[in-house]
mmCIF file of N, CA and C in Angstrom:
data_model
loop_
_atom_site.group_PDB
_atom_site.id
_atom_site.type_symbol
_atom_site.label_atom_id
_atom_site.label_comp_id
_atom_site.label_asym_id
_atom_site.label_seq_id
_atom_site.Cartn_x
_atom_site.Cartn_y
_atom_site.Cartn_z
ATOM 1 N N MET S 930 0.855 -1.651 0.053
ATOM 2 C CA MET S 930 0.319 -0.095 0.431
ATOM 3 C C MET S 930 0.620 1.505 0.340
ATOM 4 N N TRP S 931 1.787 1.453 1.032
ATOM 5 C CA TRP S 931 2.807 2.254 1.110
ATOM 6 C C TRP S 931 4.159 1.733 0.041
ATOM 7 N N GLU S 932 4.614 3.202 -0.556
ATOM 8 C CA GLU S 932 5.914 3.431 -0.247
ATOM 9 C C GLU S 932 6.924 4.389 0.705
ATOM 10 N N ARG S 933 7.882 3.242 1.112
ATOM 11 C CA ARG S 933 8.596 4.753 1.801
ATOM 12 C C ARG S 933 9.639 5.180 0.863
ATOM 13 N N THR S 934 9.662 6.420 1.646
ATOM 14 C CA THR S 934 10.354 7.492 1.073
ATOM 15 C C THR S 934 11.634 8.394 2.307
ATOM 16 N N TYR S 935 12.624 8.530 1.387
ATOM 17 C CA TYR S 935 13.009 9.863 2.315
ATOM 18 C C TYR S 935 12.480 10.930 2.555
ATOM 19 N N GLU S 936 11.593 11.222 1.593
ATOM 20 C CA GLU S 936 10.419 12.121 2.662
ATOM 21 C C GLU S 936 9.109 12.288 2.902
ATOM 22 N N GLY S 937 9.292 10.567 3.241
ATOM 23 C CA GLY S 937 7.499 9.964 4.199
ATOM 24 C C GLY S 937 7.208 8.694 2.659
ATOM 25 N N ASP S 938 6.022 8.644 4.300
ATOM 26 C CA ASP S 938 5.608 7.213 2.971
ATOM 27 C C ASP S 938 4.517 7.767 1.043
ATOM 28 N N LYS S 939 4.730 7.183 0.826
ATOM 29 C CA LYS S 939 2.864 7.398 -0.587
ATOM 30 C C LYS S 939 3.173 6.724 -0.257
ATOM 31 N N ARG S 940 1.620 6.984 -1.066
ATOM 32 C CA ARG S 940 0.473 6.058 -1.085
ATOM 33 C C ARG S 940 1.254 5.426 -3.261
ATOM 34 N N ARG S 941 0.794 4.052 -3.081
ATOM 35 C CA ARG S 941 0.991 2.984 -4.117
ATOM 36 C C ARG S 941 0.304 3.700 -5.424
ATOM 37 N N SER S 942 0.075 3.354 -6.706
ATOM 38 C CA SER S 942 -1.165 4.203 -7.009
ATOM 39 C C SER S 942 -1.159 2.900 -7.389
ATOM 40 N N GLU S 943 -2.517 2.045 -7.762
ATOM 41 C CA GLU S 943 -3.787 1.411 -7.858
ATOM 42 C C GLU S 943 -2.489 0.112 -9.223
ATOM 43 N N ALA S 944 -2.345 0.207 -10.100
ATOM 44 C CA ALA S 944 -1.876 -0.410 -10.284
ATOM 45 C C ALA S 944 -0.542 -0.337 -9.996
ATOM 46 N N ASP S 945 0.853 -0.064 -9.445
ATOM 47 C CA ASP S 945 1.902 -0.541 -9.310
ATOM 48 C C ASP S 945 0.956 -1.470 -7.746
ATOM 49 N N ARG S 946 0.684 -1.055 -6.939
ATOM 50 C CA ARG S 946 0.022 -2.409 -6.352
ATOM 51 C C ARG S 946 -0.329 -3.365 -5.886
ATOM 52 N N LYS S 947 -1.436 -3.976 -7.415
ATOM 53 C CA LYS S 947 -0.627 -4.115 -8.083
ATOM 54 C C LYS S 947 0.417 -5.556 -8.190
ATOM 55 N N LYS S 948 1.390 -5.204 -8.834
ATOM 56 C CA LYS S 948 2.726 -5.055 -9.420
ATOM 57 C C LYS S 948 3.218 -5.418 -8.411
ATOM 58 N N CYS S 949 2.710 -5.024 -7.186
ATOM 59 C CA CYS S 949 4.600 -5.489 -6.249
ATOM 60 C C CYS S 949 3.404 -6.673 -5.954
ATOM 61 N N LEU S 950 2.548 -6.149 -5.557
ATOM 62 C CA LEU S 950 1.752 -7.789 -4.484
ATOM 63 C C LEU S 950 1.229 -8.904 -5.547
ATOM 64 N N HIS S 951 1.143 -8.521 -7.143
ATOM 65 C CA HIS S 951 1.790 -10.473 -8.120
ATOM 66 C C HIS S 951 2.672 -10.337 -8.226
ATOM 67 N N HIS S 952 4.233 -9.894 -7.913
ATOM 68 C CA HIS S 952 5.227 -10.128 -7.306
ATOM 69 C C HIS S 952 5.813 -10.475 -6.174
ATOM 70 N N ILE S 953 5.245 -10.002 -4.838
ATOM 71 C CA ILE S 953 5.336 -10.975 -3.762
ATOM 72 C C ILE S 953 4.696 -12.418 -4.486
ATOM 73 N N SER S 954 3.099 -12.372 -3.862
ATOM 74 C CA SER S 954 2.031 -13.769 -4.682
ATOM 75 C C SER S 954 3.167 -14.917 -5.573
ATOM 76 N N ALA S 955 4.154 -14.495 -5.784
ATOM 77 C CA ALA S 955 4.115 -15.662 -6.684
ATOM 78 C C ALA S 955 6.006 -16.069 -6.971
ATOM 79 N N SER S 956 6.417 -15.054 -5.566
ATOM 80 C CA SER S 956 7.583 -15.396 -4.641
ATOM 81 C C SER S 956 8.045 -17.165 -4.144
ATOM 82 N N LYS S 957 8.818 -17.421 -3.695
ATOM 83 C CA LYS S 957 8.268 -18.959 -2.899
ATOM 84 C C LYS S 957 8.219 -18.553 -1.570
ATOM 85 N N GLU S 958 8.415 -17.632 -1.166
ATOM 86 C CA GLU S 958 7.799 -18.051 0.155
ATOM 87 C C GLU S 958 7.472 -16.061 0.543
ATOM 88 N N TRP S 959 6.364 -16.295 1.527
ATOM 89 C CA TRP S 959 5.802 -14.679 1.491
ATOM 90 C C TRP S 959 5.015 -14.457 2.004
ATOM 91 N N ASN S 960 4.780 -13.192 3.588
ATOM 92 C CA ASN S 960 3.910 -12.866 4.088
ATOM 93 C C ASN S 960 3.441 -11.737 3.997
ATOM 94 N N ILE S 961 2.167 -11.600 3.685
ATOM 95 C CA ILE S 961 1.131 -10.131 3.775
ATOM 96 C C ILE S 961 0.281 -9.693 4.736
ATOM 97 N N GLU S 962 -0.169 -8.477 5.742
ATOM 98 C CA GLU S 962 -1.177 -8.271 6.157
ATOM 99 C C GLU S 962 -2.335 -8.506 4.872
ATOM 100 N N GLY S 963 -3.330 -8.562 4.800
ATOM 101 C CA GLY S 963 -5.291 -8.736 3.943
ATOM 102 C C GLY S 963 -5.632 -8.233 4.801
ATOM 103 N N VAL S 964 -5.404 -6.479 5.635
ATOM 104 C CA VAL S 964 -6.339 -5.728 6.161
ATOM 105 C C VAL S 964 -7.200 -4.876 4.676
ATOM 106 N N HIS S 965 -6.233 -5.324 3.997
ATOM 107 C CA HIS S 965 -6.969 -4.639 2.391
ATOM 108 C C HIS S 965 -7.556 -5.376 1.506
ATOM 109 N N TYR S 966 -8.112 -6.450 2.363
ATOM 110 C CA TYR S 966 -8.620 -7.799 1.439
ATOM 111 C C TYR S 966 -9.589 -7.201 0.467
ATOM 112 N N THR S 967 -9.340 -6.220 -0.590
ATOM 113 C CA THR S 967 -10.643 -5.640 -1.439
ATOM 114 C C THR S 967 -10.266 -6.072 -2.417
ATOM 115 N N TRP S 968 -7.926 -5.351 -2.170
ATOM 116 C CA TRP S 968 -7.599 -5.968 -3.479
ATOM 117 C C TRP S 968 -6.142 -7.546 -3.322
ATOM 118 N N VAL S 969 -6.418 -7.809 -2.914
ATOM 119 C CA VAL S 969 -6.070 -8.737 -2.104
ATOM 120 C C VAL S 969 -5.658 -9.938 -2.353
ATOM 121 N N ASN S 970 -7.108 -10.230 -2.980
ATOM 122 C CA ASN S 970 -7.501 -11.705 -3.623
ATOM 123 C C ASN S 970 -6.393 -12.435 -4.405
ATOM 124 N N GLU S 971 -5.737 -11.692 -4.929
ATOM 125 C CA GLU S 971 -4.790 -13.191 -5.608
ATOM 126 C C GLU S 971 -3.749 -13.242 -4.358
ATOM 127 N N SER S 972 -3.514 -13.156 -3.538
ATOM 128 C CA SER S 972 -2.670 -13.368 -2.451
ATOM 129 C C SER S 972 -3.733 -14.386 -1.361
ATOM 130 N N PHE S 973 -4.606 -14.361 -1.846
ATOM 131 C CA PHE S 973 -5.328 -15.465 -0.047
ATOM 132 C C PHE S 973 -6.066 -16.578 -1.687
ATOM 133 N N ASN S 974 -5.551 -16.767 -3.368
ATOM 134 C CA ASN S 974 -5.354 -17.410 -4.299
ATOM 135 C C ASN S 974 -4.920 -18.919 -4.085
ATOM 136 N N ARG S 975 -3.151 -17.709 -4.087
ATOM 137 C CA ARG S 975 -1.542 -18.441 -3.981
ATOM 138 C C ARG S 975 -1.501 -18.822 -2.589
ATOM 139 N N ALA S 976 -1.421 -17.961 -1.182
ATOM 140 C CA ALA S 976 -1.829 -19.020 -0.332
ATOM 141 C C ALA S 976 -1.463 -19.921 -0.480
ATOM 142 N N ASP S 977 -0.466 -20.565 0.691
ATOM 143 C CA ASP S 977 -0.842 -22.281 1.421
ATOM 144 C C ASP S 977 -2.248 -22.158 2.387
ATOM 145 N N LEU S 978 -1.087 -21.329 3.283
ATOM 146 C CA LEU S 978 -2.029 -21.177 4.615
ATOM 147 C C LEU S 978 -3.126 -19.412 4.645
ATOM 148 N N ILE S 979 -3.935 -19.692 5.013
ATOM 149 C CA ILE S 979 -4.365 -18.669 5.473
ATOM 150 C C ILE S 979 -5.271 -18.067 6.782
ATOM 151 N N ILE S 980 -3.834 -17.229 7.653
ATOM 152 C CA ILE S 980 -4.480 -17.432 9.282
ATOM 153 C C ILE S 980 -4.312 -15.665 9.422
ATOM 154 N N PHE S 981 -6.206 -16.053 10.418
ATOM 155 C CA PHE S 981 -6.663 -14.655 11.007
ATOM 156 C C PHE S 981 -6.658 -14.809 12.481
ATOM 157 N N LEU S 982 -5.678 -13.606 12.150
ATOM 158 C CA LEU S 982 -5.982 -12.931 13.545
ATOM 159 C C LEU S 982 -7.397 -12.072 14.497
ATOM 160 N N ASP S 983 -7.439 -13.352 15.356
ATOM 161 C CA ASP S 983 -9.002 -12.531 16.203
ATOM 162 C C ASP S 983 -8.752 -11.798 17.205
ATOM 163 N N ILE S 984 -8.119 -10.962 16.895
ATOM 164 C CA ILE S 984 -7.693 -10.691 18.397
ATOM 165 C C ILE S 984 -9.437 -9.208 18.501
ATOM 166 N N HIS S 985 -9.290 -9.497 20.471
ATOM 167 C CA HIS S 985 -9.898 -9.160 21.044
ATOM 168 C C HIS S 985 -10.517 -6.949 20.696
ATOM 169 N N TYR S 986 -11.720 -7.194 20.562
ATOM 170 C CA TYR S 986 -11.620 -5.536 20.580
ATOM 171 C C TYR S 986 -11.089 -4.664 21.451
ATOM 172 N N LEU S 987 -11.296 -5.331 22.990
ATOM 173 C CA LEU S 987 -10.606 -4.576 24.136
ATOM 174 C C LEU S 987 -9.664 -4.318 23.741
ATOM 175 N N LYS S 988 -8.566 -5.209 23.327
ATOM 176 C CA LYS S 988 -6.776 -5.590 23.373
ATOM 177 C C LYS S 988 -7.114 -4.675 21.829
ATOM 178 N N ARG S 989 -7.418 -4.796 20.660
ATOM 179 C CA ARG S 989 -6.787 -4.218 19.983
ATOM 180 C C ARG S 989 -6.828 -2.663 20.323
ATOM 181 N N ILE S 990 -7.916 -1.991 21.004
ATOM 182 C CA ILE S 990 -8.033 -1.574 22.032
ATOM 183 C C ILE S 990 -6.849 -0.196 22.863
ATOM 184 N N TRP S 991 -5.882 -1.828 23.455
ATOM 185 C CA TRP S 991 -5.078 -1.745 25.007
ATOM 186 C C TRP S 991 -3.512 -1.372 23.823
ATOM 187 N N PHE S 992 -4.105 -1.999 22.651
ATOM 188 C CA PHE S 992 -2.394 -2.286 21.782
ATOM 189 C C PHE S 992 -2.651 -1.131 20.990
ATOM 190 N N ILE S 993 -3.506 -0.076 20.561
ATOM 191 C CA ILE S 993 -3.200 1.322 20.084
ATOM 192 C C ILE S 993 -3.297 2.564 20.713
ATOM 193 N N ILE S 994 -3.855 2.018 22.273
ATOM 194 C CA ILE S 994 -2.335 3.524 23.467
ATOM 195 C C ILE S 994 -1.500 2.991 23.489
ATOM 196 N N LYS S 995 -1.188 1.947 23.844
ATOM 197 C CA LYS S 995 0.710 1.475 24.132
ATOM 198 C C LYS S 995 1.429 2.051 22.801
ATOM 199 N N ARG S 996 0.601 1.798 21.626
ATOM 200 C CA ARG S 996 1.972 1.721 20.571
ATOM 201 C C ARG S 996 1.714 3.304 20.598
ATOM 202 N N TYR S 997 1.207 3.863 20.850
ATOM 203 C CA TYR S 997 0.830 5.331 20.804
ATOM 204 C C TYR S 997 1.673 6.171 21.845
ATOM 205 N N VAL S 998 1.645 5.629 23.077
ATOM 206 C CA VAL S 998 2.511 5.425 23.821
ATOM 207 C C VAL S 998 3.992 5.600 23.399
ATOM 208 N N LEU S 999 4.367 5.044 23.367
ATOM 209 C CA LEU S 999 5.560 4.328 23.201
ATOM 210 C C LEU S 999 6.770 4.589 21.672
ATOM 211 N N GLN S 1000 5.226 4.923 21.208
ATOM 212 C CA GLN S 1000 6.118 5.540 19.399
ATOM 213 C C GLN S 1000 6.101 7.425 20.407
ATOM 214 N N LYS S 1001 5.304 7.869 20.724
ATOM 215 C CA LYS S 1001 5.349 8.870 21.251
ATOM 216 C C LYS S 1001 6.677 9.300 21.689
ATOM 217 N N ALA S 1002 6.923 8.566 22.772
ATOM 218 C CA ALA S 1002 8.453 8.139 22.944
ATOM 219 C C ALA S 1002 9.609 7.633 22.970
ATOM 220 N N LYS S 1003 9.411 7.629 21.668
ATOM 221 C CA LYS S 1003 10.293 6.963 20.790
ATOM 222 C C LYS S 1003 11.057 6.110 21.054
ATOM 223 N N ILE S 1004 10.209 5.074 21.861
ATOM 224 C CA ILE S 1004 10.532 3.606 22.047
ATOM 225 C C ILE S 1004 10.776 2.628 20.937
ATOM 226 N N GLU S 1005 9.311 3.450 20.577
ATOM 227 C CA GLU S 1005 9.146 2.643 19.175
ATOM 228 C C GLU S 1005 8.910 3.036 17.520
ATOM 229 N N LYS S 1006 9.111 2.386 17.062
ATOM 230 C CA LYS S 1006 9.467 3.209 16.154
ATOM 231 C C LYS S 1006 8.525 3.405 15.237
ATOM 232 N N ALA S 1007 7.707 4.582 14.294
ATOM 233 C CA ALA S 1007 6.566 4.684 13.644
ATOM 234 C C ALA S 1007 6.175 5.211 11.587
ATOM 235 N N ASN S 1008 6.601 4.639 10.700
ATOM 236 C CA ASN S 1008 6.876 4.975 9.934
ATOM 237 C C ASN S 1008 4.982 6.195 9.350
ATOM 238 N N TYR S 1009 4.900 6.990 10.955
ATOM 239 C CA TYR S 1009 4.473 8.235 10.253
ATOM 240 C C TYR S 1009 4.095 9.551 12.234
ATOM 241 N N ALA S 1010 4.246 9.967 12.026
ATOM 242 C CA ALA S 1010 3.996 11.416 12.670
ATOM 243 C C ALA S 1010 3.536 10.158 13.995
ATOM 244 N N PRO S 1011 3.137 10.339 15.219
ATOM 245 C CA PRO S 1011 2.513 9.595 15.744
ATOM 246 C C PRO S 1011 1.747 10.900 16.387
ATOM 247 N N THR S 1012 1.239 11.365 15.390
ATOM 248 C CA THR S 1012 -0.895 12.168 16.350
ATOM 249 C C THR S 1012 -1.487 12.375 16.827
ATOM 250 N N PHE S 1013 -2.375 13.524 17.680
ATOM 251 C CA PHE S 1013 -3.258 13.473 18.549
ATOM 252 C C PHE S 1013 -3.951 12.609 17.433
ATOM 253 N N SER S 1014 -4.652 13.545 16.691
ATOM 254 C CA SER S 1014 -5.403 12.798 15.175
ATOM 255 C C SER S 1014 -5.273 11.558 15.080
ATOM 256 N N ILE S 1015 -4.075 11.464 14.465
ATOM 257 C CA ILE S 1015 -4.364 9.724 14.308
ATOM 258 C C ILE S 1015 -4.618 8.843 15.732
ATOM 259 N N PHE S 1016 -3.723 9.167 16.218
ATOM 260 C CA PHE S 1016 -4.003 8.306 17.520
ATOM 261 C C PHE S 1016 -6.428 8.334 17.417
ATOM 262 N N ILE S 1017 -6.374 9.615 17.620
ATOM 263 C CA ILE S 1017 -7.827 8.979 17.605
ATOM 264 C C ILE S 1017 -8.805 8.042 16.072
ATOM 265 N N LYS S 1018 -7.979 8.515 15.222
ATOM 266 C CA LYS S 1018 -8.549 8.205 14.245
ATOM 267 C C LYS S 1018 -8.530 6.469 13.963
ATOM 268 N N MET S 1019 -6.985 5.931 15.008
ATOM 269 C CA MET S 1019 -7.488 4.853 15.150
ATOM 270 C C MET S 1019 -8.823 3.423 16.311
ATOM 271 N N PHE S 1020 -8.911 4.312 16.609
ATOM 272 C CA PHE S 1020 -9.904 3.867 16.934
ATOM 273 C C PHE S 1020 -11.136 3.971 16.107
ATOM 274 N N GLN S 1021 -11.543 5.341 15.725
ATOM 275 C CA GLN S 1021 -12.416 4.402 14.913
ATOM 276 C C GLN S 1021 -11.591 4.254 13.277
ATOM 277 N N TRP S 1022 -11.418 3.556 12.649
ATOM 278 C CA TRP S 1022 -10.422 2.594 12.407
ATOM 279 C C TRP S 1022 -11.028 1.525 13.101
ATOM 280 N N ASN S 1023 -10.771 0.976 14.136
ATOM 281 C CA ASN S 1023 -10.583 -0.255 15.210
ATOM 282 C C ASN S 1023 -12.004 -0.436 14.885
ATOM 283 N N SER S 1024 -12.783 0.226 15.270
ATOM 284 C CA SER S 1024 -14.208 -0.066 15.052
ATOM 285 C C SER S 1024 -15.365 0.490 14.029
ATOM 286 N N ASP S 1025 -14.631 0.554 12.119
ATOM 287 C CA ASP S 1025 -14.684 0.123 11.429
ATOM 288 C C ASP S 1025 -14.129 -1.340 11.122
ATOM 289 N N PHE S 1026 -13.394 -1.469 12.069
ATOM 290 C CA PHE S 1026 -12.244 -2.912 10.656
ATOM 291 C C PHE S 1026 -13.925 -4.063 12.047
ATOM 292 N N GLU S 1027 -14.164 -3.939 13.532
ATOM 293 C CA GLU S 1027 -14.539 -4.690 14.148
ATOM 294 C C GLU S 1027 -16.562 -4.695 13.120
ATOM 295 N N LYS S 1028 -16.785 -3.574 12.941
ATOM 296 C CA LYS S 1028 -17.883 -4.085 12.878
ATOM 297 C C LYS S 1028 -18.215 -4.510 11.159
ATOM 298 N N GLN S 1029 -17.588 -2.923 10.765
ATOM 299 C CA GLN S 1029 -17.389 -3.869 9.119
ATOM 300 C C GLN S 1029 -16.532 -5.229 8.119
ATOM 301 N N SER S 1030 -15.645 -4.682 8.508
ATOM 302 C CA SER S 1030 -14.632 -5.350 8.272
ATOM 303 C C SER S 1030 -14.288 -6.792 7.866
ATOM 304 N N LYS S 1031 -14.347 -7.128 9.157
ATOM 305 C CA LYS S 1031 -13.656 -7.891 10.117
ATOM 306 C C LYS S 1031 -15.205 -9.272 9.647
ATOM 307 N N PRO S 1032 -16.274 -9.466 9.308
ATOM 308 C CA PRO S 1032 -16.744 -9.814 9.224
ATOM 309 C C PRO S 1032 -17.441 -10.615 7.564
ATOM 310 N N GLU S 1033 -16.797 -9.245 6.994
ATOM 311 C CA GLU S 1033 -16.734 -9.373 5.641
ATOM 312 C C GLU S 1033 -15.263 -10.224 5.573
ATOM 313 N N ILE S 1034 -14.193 -10.320 5.277
ATOM 314 C CA ILE S 1034 -13.003 -10.677 5.544
ATOM 315 C C ILE S 1034 -13.489 -12.027 5.949
ATOM 316 N N LEU S 1035 -13.616 -12.089 7.488
ATOM 317 C CA LEU S 1035 -14.571 -13.628 7.453
ATOM 318 C C LEU S 1035 -15.179 -14.276 6.831
ATOM 319 N N HIS S 1036 -16.437 -14.283 6.407
ATOM 320 C CA HIS S 1036 -17.435 -14.257 5.018
ATOM 321 C C HIS S 1036 -16.365 -15.031 3.676
ATOM 322 N N ILE S 1037 -15.805 -13.464 3.062
ATOM 323 C CA ILE S 1037 -14.358 -14.666 2.136
ATOM 324 C C ILE S 1037 -13.604 -15.279 2.374
ATOM 325 N N LEU S 1038 -13.085 -15.600 3.806
ATOM 326 C CA LEU S 1038 -12.084 -16.516 3.517
ATOM 327 C C LEU S 1038 -12.861 -17.951 4.604
ATOM 328 N N ARG S 1039 -14.050 -17.784 5.015
ATOM 329 C CA ARG S 1039 -14.909 -18.769 4.894
ATOM 330 C C ARG S 1039 -15.488 -19.518 3.951
ATOM 331 N N THR S 1040 -15.951 -18.382 3.218
ATOM 332 C CA THR S 1040 -16.432 -19.165 1.859
ATOM 333 C C THR S 1040 -15.976 -19.711 0.268
ATOM 334 N N SER S 1041 -14.672 -18.904 -0.020
ATOM 335 C CA SER S 1041 -13.917 -19.624 -0.799
ATOM 336 C C SER S 1041 -12.420 -20.133 -0.407
ATOM 337 N N TYR S 1042 -12.378 -19.957 0.774
ATOM 338 C CA TYR S 1042 -10.897 -20.143 1.593
ATOM 339 C C TYR S 1042 -11.199 -21.162 3.212
ATOM 340 N N ASN S 1043 -11.732 -21.552 2.948
ATOM 341 C CA ASN S 1043 -11.468 -22.674 3.814
ATOM 342 C C ASN S 1043 -10.968 -23.903 4.435
ATOM 343 N N ASP S 1044 -10.302 -24.324 4.034
ATOM 344 C CA ASP S 1044 -9.732 -25.022 3.636
ATOM 345 C C ASP S 1044 -8.331 -24.990 4.207
ATOM 346 N N LYS S 1045 -8.282 -23.981 3.835
ATOM 347 C CA LYS S 1045 -5.970 -23.158 3.801
ATOM 348 C C LYS S 1045 -6.555 -22.324 5.763
ATOM 349 N N LEU S 1046 -7.912 -21.763 6.263
ATOM 350 C CA LEU S 1046 -7.522 -21.089 7.309
ATOM 351 C C LEU S 1046 -7.594 -21.028 8.545
ATOM 352 N N ILE S 1047 -6.839 -20.056 9.187
ATOM 353 C CA ILE S 1047 -7.083 -20.674 10.503
ATOM 354 C C ILE S 1047 -6.593 -19.224 11.448
ATOM 355 N N ILE S 1048 -7.926 -19.904 12.446
ATOM 356 C CA ILE S 1048 -8.107 -18.375 13.205
ATOM 357 C C ILE S 1048 -8.062 -18.356 14.732
ATOM 358 N N VAL S 1049 -7.402 -17.526 15.159
ATOM 359 C CA VAL S 1049 -6.319 -17.901 16.135
ATOM 360 C C VAL S 1049 -6.788 -16.541 16.892
ATOM 361 N N LYS S 1050 -6.855 -16.826 18.425
ATOM 362 C CA LYS S 1050 -7.604 -15.769 19.342
ATOM 363 C C LYS S 1050 -7.262 -15.337 20.300
ATOM 364 N N LYS S 1051 -5.998 -16.155 20.142
ATOM 365 C CA LYS S 1051 -5.421 -15.744 21.680
ATOM 366 C C LYS S 1051 -3.744 -16.291 20.599
ATOM 367 N N ARG S 1052 -3.163 -15.231 21.997
ATOM 368 C CA ARG S 1052 -1.136 -15.518 21.897
ATOM 369 C C ARG S 1052 -1.112 -16.851 21.641
ATOM 370 N N GLU S 1053 -1.391 -17.406 23.077
ATOM 371 C CA GLU S 1053 -0.509 -19.103 23.354
ATOM 372 C C GLU S 1053 -1.488 -19.534 21.518
ATOM 373 N N GLU S 1054 -2.225 -18.995 20.896
ATOM 374 C CA GLU S 1054 -2.564 -20.083 20.253
ATOM 375 C C GLU S 1054 -1.660 -20.359 18.670
ATOM 376 N N ILE S 1055 -1.025 -18.822 18.351
ATOM 377 C CA ILE S 1055 0.013 -18.423 17.849
ATOM 378 C C ILE S 1055 1.353 -19.217 18.097
ATOM 379 N N GLU S 1056 1.107 -19.125 19.339
ATOM 380 C CA GLU S 1056 3.383 -20.344 20.056
ATOM 381 C C GLU S 1056 2.351 -21.433 19.499
ATOM 382 N N HIS S 1057 1.556 -22.004 20.627
ATOM 383 C CA HIS S 1057 1.128 -23.547 19.471
ATOM 384 C C HIS S 1057 1.050 -23.422 18.137
ATOM 385 N N PHE S 1058 0.446 -23.081 17.678
ATOM 386 C CA PHE S 1058 0.016 -22.634 15.948
ATOM 387 C C PHE S 1058 2.132 -22.999 15.513
ATOM 388 N N ILE S 1059 2.935 -22.065 16.030
ATOM 389 C CA ILE S 1059 3.869 -22.045 15.682
ATOM 390 C C ILE S 1059 4.423 -23.150 16.130
ATOM 391 N N SER S 1060 4.239 -23.602 16.974
ATOM 392 C CA SER S 1060 5.611 -24.825 16.981
ATOM 393 C C SER S 1060 5.221 -25.951 16.988
#
């Protein structure tokens, strides 16, 4: 989605995104984030395994707060200026994800990719799966 440059992040064009996604998903090993599910279907098709991290809504709120504090304290790197405005938008994005995107993503994954879908809700499940 983003091209990292010295001047800051620049949003890629749709054509450039598709080209990058195709290049990545055609390689032997790769991981991608699927939150941009409306245009990453090629990667869902090519994936051997799809892991959906179904982290509880309130836990994601805690992660947003923790990330903001750590970024403002310059303990955690940020690819953007961690402004209060973005901090507030994160809560809206989290809410929108919970109410709209998450049900849509799960419907797509369960309908078309259920044979390679794993849903994990807790860190212990992730650690167990990896080991």
